[in-house]
mmCIF file of C-alpha atoms in Angstrom:
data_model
loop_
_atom_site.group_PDB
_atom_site.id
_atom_site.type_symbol
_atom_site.label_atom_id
_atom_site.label_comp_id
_atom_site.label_asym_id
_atom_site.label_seq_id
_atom_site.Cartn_x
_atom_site.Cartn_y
_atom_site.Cartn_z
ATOM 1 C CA UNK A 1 -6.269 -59.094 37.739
ATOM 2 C CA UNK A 2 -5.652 -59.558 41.254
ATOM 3 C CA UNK A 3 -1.968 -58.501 41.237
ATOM 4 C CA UNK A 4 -2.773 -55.862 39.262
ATOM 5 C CA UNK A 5 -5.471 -54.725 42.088
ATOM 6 C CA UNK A 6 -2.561 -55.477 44.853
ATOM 7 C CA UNK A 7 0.011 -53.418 42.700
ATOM 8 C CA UNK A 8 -2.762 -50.455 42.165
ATOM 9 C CA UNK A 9 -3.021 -50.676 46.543
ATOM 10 C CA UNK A 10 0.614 -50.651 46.527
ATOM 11 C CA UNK A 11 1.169 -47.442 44.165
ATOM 12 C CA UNK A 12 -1.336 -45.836 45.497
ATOM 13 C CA UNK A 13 -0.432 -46.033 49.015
ATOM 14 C CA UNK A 14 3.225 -44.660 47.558
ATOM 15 C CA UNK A 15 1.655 -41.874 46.615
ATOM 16 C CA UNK A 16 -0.554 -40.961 49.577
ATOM 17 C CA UNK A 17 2.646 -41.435 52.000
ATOM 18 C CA UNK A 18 4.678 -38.686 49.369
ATOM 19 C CA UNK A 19 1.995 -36.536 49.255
ATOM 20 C CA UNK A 20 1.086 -36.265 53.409
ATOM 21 C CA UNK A 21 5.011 -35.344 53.227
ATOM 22 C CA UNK A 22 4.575 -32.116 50.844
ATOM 23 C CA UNK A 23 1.510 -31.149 51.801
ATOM 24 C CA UNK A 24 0.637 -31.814 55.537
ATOM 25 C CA UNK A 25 -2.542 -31.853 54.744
ATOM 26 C CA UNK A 26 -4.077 -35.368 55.965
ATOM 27 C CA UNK A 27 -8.204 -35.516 57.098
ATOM 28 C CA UNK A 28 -9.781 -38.731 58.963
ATOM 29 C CA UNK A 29 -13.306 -39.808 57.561
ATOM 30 C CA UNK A 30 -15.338 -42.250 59.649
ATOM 31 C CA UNK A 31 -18.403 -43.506 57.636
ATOM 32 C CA UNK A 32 -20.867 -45.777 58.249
ATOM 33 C CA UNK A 33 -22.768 -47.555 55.646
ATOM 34 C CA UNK A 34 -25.882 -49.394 55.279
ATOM 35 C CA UNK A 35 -27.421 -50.681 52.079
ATOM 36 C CA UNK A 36 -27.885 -53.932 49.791
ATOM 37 C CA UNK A 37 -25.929 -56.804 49.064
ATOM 38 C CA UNK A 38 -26.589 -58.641 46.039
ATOM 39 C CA UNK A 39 -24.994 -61.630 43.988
ATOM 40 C CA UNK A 40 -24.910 -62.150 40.291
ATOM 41 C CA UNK A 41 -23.523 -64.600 38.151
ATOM 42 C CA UNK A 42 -24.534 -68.803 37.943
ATOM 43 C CA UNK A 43 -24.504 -70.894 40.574
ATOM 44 C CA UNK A 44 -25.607 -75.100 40.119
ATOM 45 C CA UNK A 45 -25.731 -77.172 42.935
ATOM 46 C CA UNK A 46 -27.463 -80.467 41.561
ATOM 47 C CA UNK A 47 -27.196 -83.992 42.175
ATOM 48 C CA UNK A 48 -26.256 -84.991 38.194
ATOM 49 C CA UNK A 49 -26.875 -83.298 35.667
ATOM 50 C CA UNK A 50 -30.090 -86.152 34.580
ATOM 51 C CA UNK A 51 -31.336 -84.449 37.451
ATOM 52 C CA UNK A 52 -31.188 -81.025 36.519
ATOM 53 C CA UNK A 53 -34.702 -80.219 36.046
ATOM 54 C CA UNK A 54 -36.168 -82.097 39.230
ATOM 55 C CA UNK A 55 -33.036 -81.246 41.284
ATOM 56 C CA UNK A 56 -34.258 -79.109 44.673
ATOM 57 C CA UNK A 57 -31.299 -76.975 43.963
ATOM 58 C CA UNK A 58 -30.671 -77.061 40.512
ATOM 59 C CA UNK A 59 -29.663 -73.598 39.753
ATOM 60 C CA UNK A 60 -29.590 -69.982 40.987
ATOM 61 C CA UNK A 61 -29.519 -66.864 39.034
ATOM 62 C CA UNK A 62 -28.414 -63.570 40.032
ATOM 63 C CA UNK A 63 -30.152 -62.692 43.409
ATOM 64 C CA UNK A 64 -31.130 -58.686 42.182
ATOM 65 C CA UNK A 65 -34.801 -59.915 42.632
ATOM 66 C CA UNK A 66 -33.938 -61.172 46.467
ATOM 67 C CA UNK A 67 -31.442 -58.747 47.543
ATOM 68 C CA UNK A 68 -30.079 -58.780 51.057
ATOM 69 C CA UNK A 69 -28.733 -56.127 53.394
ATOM 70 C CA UNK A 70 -24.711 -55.346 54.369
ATOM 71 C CA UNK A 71 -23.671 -52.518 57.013
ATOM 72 C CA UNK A 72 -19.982 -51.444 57.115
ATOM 73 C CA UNK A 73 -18.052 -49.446 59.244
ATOM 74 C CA UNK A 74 -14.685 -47.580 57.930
ATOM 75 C CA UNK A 75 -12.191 -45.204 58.479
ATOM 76 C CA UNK A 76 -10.473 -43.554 55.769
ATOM 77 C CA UNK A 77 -6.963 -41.237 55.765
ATOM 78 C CA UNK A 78 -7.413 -38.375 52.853
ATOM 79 C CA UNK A 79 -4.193 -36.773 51.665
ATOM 80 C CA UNK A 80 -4.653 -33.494 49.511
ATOM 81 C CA UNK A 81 -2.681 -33.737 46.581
ATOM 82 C CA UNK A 82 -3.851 -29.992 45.815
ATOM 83 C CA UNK A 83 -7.349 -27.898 45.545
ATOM 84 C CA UNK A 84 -9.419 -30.646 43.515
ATOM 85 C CA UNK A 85 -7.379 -34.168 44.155
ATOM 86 C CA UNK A 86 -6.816 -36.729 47.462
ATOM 87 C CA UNK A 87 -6.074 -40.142 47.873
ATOM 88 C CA UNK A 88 -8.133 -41.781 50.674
ATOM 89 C CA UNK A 89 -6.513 -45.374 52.173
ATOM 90 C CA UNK A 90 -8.484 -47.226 54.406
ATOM 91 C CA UNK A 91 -9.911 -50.110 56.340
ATOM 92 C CA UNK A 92 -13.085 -51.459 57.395
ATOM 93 C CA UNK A 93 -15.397 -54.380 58.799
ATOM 94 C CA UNK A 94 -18.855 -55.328 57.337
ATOM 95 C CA UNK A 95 -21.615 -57.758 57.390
ATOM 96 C CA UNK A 96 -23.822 -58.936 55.265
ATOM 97 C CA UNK A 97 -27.083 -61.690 54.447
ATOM 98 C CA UNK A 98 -28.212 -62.204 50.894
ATOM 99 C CA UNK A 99 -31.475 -62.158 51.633
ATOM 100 C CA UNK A 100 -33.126 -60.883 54.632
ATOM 101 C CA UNK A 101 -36.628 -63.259 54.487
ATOM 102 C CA UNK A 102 -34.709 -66.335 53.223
ATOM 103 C CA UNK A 103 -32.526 -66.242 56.789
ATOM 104 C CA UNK A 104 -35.981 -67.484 58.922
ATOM 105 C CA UNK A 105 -37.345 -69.321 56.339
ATOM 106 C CA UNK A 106 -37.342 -73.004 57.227
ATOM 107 C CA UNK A 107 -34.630 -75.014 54.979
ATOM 108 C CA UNK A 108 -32.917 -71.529 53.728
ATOM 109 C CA UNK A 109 -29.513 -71.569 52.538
ATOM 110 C CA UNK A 110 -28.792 -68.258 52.667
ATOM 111 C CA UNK A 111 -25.402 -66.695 51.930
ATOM 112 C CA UNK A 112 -24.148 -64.960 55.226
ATOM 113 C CA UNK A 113 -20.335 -63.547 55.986
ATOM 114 C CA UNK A 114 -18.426 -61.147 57.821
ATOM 115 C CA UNK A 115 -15.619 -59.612 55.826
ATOM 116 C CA UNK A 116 -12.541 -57.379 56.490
ATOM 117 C CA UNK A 117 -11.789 -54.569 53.827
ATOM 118 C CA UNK A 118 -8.633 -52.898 52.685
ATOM 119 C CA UNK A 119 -9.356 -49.893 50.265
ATOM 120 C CA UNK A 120 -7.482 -46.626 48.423
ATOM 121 C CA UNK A 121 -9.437 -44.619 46.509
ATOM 122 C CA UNK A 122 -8.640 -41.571 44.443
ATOM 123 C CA UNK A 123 -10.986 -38.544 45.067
ATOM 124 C CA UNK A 124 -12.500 -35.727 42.919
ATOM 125 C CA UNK A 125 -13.379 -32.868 45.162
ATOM 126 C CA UNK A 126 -16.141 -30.605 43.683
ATOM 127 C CA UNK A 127 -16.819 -27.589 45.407
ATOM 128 C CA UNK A 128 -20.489 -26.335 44.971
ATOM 129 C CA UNK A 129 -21.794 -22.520 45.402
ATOM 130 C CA UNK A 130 -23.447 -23.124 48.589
ATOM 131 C CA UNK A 131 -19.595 -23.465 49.815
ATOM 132 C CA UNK A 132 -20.392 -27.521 50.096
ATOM 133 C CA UNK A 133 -18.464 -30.201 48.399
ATOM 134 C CA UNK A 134 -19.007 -33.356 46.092
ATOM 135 C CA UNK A 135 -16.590 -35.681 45.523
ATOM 136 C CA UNK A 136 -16.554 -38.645 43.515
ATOM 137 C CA UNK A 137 -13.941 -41.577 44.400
ATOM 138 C CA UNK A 138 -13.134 -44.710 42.541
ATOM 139 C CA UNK A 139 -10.785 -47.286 43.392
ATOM 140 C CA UNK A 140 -9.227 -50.413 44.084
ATOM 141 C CA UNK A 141 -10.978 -52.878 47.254
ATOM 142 C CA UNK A 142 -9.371 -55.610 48.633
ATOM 143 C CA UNK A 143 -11.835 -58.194 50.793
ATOM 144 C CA UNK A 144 -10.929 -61.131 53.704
ATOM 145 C CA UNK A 145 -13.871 -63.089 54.459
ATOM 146 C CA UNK A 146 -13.584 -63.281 58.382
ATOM 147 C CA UNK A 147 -16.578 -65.846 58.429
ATOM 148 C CA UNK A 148 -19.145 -67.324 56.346
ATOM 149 C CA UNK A 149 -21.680 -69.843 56.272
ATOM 150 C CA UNK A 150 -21.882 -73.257 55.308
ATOM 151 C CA UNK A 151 -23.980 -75.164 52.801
ATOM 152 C CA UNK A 152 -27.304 -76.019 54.168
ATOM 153 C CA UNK A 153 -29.547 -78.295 52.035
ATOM 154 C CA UNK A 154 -32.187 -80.252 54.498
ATOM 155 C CA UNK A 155 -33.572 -81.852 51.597
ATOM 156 C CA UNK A 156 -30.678 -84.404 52.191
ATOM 157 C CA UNK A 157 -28.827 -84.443 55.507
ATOM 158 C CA UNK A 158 -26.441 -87.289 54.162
ATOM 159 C CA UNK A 159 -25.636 -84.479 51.016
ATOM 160 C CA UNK A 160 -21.730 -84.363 51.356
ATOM 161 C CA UNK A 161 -21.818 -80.917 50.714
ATOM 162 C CA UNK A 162 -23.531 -79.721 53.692
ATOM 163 C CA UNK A 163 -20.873 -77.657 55.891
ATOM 164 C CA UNK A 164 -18.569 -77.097 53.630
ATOM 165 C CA UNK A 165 -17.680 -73.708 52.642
ATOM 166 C CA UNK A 166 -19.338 -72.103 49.653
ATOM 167 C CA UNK A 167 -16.582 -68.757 49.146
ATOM 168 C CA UNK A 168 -12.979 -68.294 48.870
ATOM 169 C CA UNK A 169 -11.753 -66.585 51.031
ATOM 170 C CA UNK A 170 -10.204 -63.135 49.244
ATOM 171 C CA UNK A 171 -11.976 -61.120 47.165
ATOM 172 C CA UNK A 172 -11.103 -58.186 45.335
ATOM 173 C CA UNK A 173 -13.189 -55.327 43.589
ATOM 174 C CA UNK A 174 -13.718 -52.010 42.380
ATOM 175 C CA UNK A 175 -15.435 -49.284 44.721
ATOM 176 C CA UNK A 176 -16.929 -46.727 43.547
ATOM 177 C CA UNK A 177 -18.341 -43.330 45.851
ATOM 178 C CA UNK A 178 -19.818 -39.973 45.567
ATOM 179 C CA UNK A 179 -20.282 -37.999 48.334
ATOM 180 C CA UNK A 180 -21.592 -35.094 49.718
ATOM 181 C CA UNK A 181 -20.149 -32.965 52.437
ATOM 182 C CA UNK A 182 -21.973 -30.469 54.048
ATOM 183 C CA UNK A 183 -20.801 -27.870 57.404
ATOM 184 C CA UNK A 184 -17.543 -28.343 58.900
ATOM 185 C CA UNK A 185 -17.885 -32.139 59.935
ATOM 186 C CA UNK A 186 -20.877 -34.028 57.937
ATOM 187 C CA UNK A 187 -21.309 -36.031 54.767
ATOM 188 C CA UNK A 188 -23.286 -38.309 52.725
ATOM 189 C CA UNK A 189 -23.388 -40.686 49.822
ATOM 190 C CA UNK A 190 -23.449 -43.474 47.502
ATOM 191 C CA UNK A 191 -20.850 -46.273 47.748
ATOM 192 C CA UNK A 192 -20.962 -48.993 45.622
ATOM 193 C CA UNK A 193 -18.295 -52.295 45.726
ATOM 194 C CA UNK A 194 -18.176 -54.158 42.671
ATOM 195 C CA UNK A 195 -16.625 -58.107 42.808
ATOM 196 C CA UNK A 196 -14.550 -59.082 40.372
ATOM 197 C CA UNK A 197 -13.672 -62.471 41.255
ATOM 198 C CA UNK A 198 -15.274 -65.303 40.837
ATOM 199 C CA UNK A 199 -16.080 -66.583 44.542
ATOM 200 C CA UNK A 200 -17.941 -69.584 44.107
ATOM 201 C CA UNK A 201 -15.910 -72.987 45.316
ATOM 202 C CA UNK A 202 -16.379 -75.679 42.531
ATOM 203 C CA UNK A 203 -17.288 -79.426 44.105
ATOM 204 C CA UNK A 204 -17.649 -83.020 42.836
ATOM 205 C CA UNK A 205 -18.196 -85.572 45.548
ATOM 206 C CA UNK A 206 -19.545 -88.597 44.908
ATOM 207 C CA UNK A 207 -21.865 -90.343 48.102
ATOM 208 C CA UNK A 208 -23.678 -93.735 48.290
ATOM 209 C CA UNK A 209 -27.538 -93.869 48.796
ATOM 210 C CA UNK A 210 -28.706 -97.215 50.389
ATOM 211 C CA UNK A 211 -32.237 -97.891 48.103
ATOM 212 C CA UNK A 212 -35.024 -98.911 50.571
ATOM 213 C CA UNK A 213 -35.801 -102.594 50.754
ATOM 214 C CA UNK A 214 -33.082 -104.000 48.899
ATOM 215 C CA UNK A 215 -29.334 -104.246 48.771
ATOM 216 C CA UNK A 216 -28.904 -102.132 46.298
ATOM 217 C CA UNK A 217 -26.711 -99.102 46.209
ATOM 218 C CA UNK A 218 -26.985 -95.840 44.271
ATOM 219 C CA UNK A 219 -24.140 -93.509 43.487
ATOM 220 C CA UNK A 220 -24.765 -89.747 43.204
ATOM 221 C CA UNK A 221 -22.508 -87.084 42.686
ATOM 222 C CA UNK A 222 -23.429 -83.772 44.344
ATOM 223 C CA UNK A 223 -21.966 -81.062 42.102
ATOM 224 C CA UNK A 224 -21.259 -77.388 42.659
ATOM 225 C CA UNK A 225 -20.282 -75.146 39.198
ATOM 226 C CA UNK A 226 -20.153 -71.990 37.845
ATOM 227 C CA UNK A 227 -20.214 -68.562 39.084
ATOM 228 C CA UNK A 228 -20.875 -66.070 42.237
ATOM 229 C CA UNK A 229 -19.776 -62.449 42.118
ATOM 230 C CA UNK A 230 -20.426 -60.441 45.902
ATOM 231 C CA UNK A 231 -21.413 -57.239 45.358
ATOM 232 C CA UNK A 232 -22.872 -54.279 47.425
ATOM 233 C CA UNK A 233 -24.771 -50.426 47.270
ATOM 234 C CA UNK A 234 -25.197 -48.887 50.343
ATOM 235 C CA UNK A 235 -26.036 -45.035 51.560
ATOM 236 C CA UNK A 236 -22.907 -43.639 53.399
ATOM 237 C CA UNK A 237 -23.434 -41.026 56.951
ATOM 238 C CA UNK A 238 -19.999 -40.068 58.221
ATOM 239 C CA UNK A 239 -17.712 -36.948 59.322
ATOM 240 C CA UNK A 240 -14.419 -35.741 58.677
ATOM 241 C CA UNK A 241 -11.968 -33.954 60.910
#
């Protein structure tokens, strides 16, 4: 799936660089966007799985009941292909916090990152009686986490799994955008950007745990499994010229 994401950037940018040729007909777009950022998928983090009912952090479900916030900034290049069609390549920098009350709650382990994106989307435009436009986009997104944070879990300071990193680094996606443009310069809209890999690092590390009082000595394993997908919806404000 990924190199069929890379190959859809590829072809797509192909096309946009033929097209500004024929038609000479190229618009910038800078947008800003501000919305939520949500996970789904399942995530343990346990000691053993004996433990998976006692377990602080045993497991965590999709996060659409705690969502957090992301704001992105991005410029876009639309090429015309003719009346109704573009293609619209692009770049652009966000942040984003999966929950917005866990990050000052004491002992929260809250998912934050900074990301650089790489998009092309191909774009439907509408036009509307009032002389306005709509245009719906869809296409391929291509994600570099620039910085993220580590696992927290004060439960346990000796947890081996405190500090390391929780994502991989690249993500890729679908995004998805309707917009609405309205005078000479303004628009607005919906952007969504849909993960399709599964970003969640897999762990197994196995730490000794001195028993009070004795000499004994009890091996746990800490254990990080199954699934994260990043995802975001966010209201666009932007202009074109």
């Amino acid at each position: 799936m990924k190199r069929i994401l890379f190959a859809a950037c590829i072809f797509l940018l192909s096309l946009t660089s033929i097209q500004a040729q024929e038609h000479k007909k190229v618009e910038s777009n800078l947008m800003f966007n501000s919305g939520t950022f949500f996970e789904t998928g399942s995530y343990y983090g346990n000691l053993n799985w004996s433990e998976l009912f006692s377990s602080v952090r045993t497991f965590r479900p999709s996060s659409l009941l705690l969502p957090g916030h992301v704001f992105r900034i991005s410029y876009g290049l639309d090429v015309k292909m003719n009346e109704h069609w573009s293609l619209m390549p692009g770049a652009g920098v966000r942040v984003q916090t999966a929950s917005l009350l866990g990050m000052f709650a004491i002992g929260g382990d809250i998912d934050v990152m900074a990301a650089a994106d790489a998009f092309c989307a191909l774009r439907y435009h509408l036009p509307t009686r009032s002389g306005n436009q709509i245009i719906f986009g869809l296409g391929p997104d291509v994600s570099r986490i620039l910085w993220q944070s580590g696992y927290y879990i004060d439960a346990d300071p000796r947890d081996p799994r405190n500090g390391l990193q929780k994502f991989y680094n690249y993500d890729y996606g679908i995004q998805p955008s309707i917009t609405l443009r309205m005078g000479k310069h303004w628009q607005f809209g919906l952007e969504a950007n849909i993960g399709l890999r599964n970003m969640r690092i897999p762990y197994e590390l196995e730490y000794q745990h001195h028993v009070p009082g004795s000499c004994l000595v009890d091996v746990h394993t800490a254990k990080v499994s199954g699934t994260t997908h990043l995802h975001t919806v966010a209201l666009t404000c932007g202009f074109h010229f």
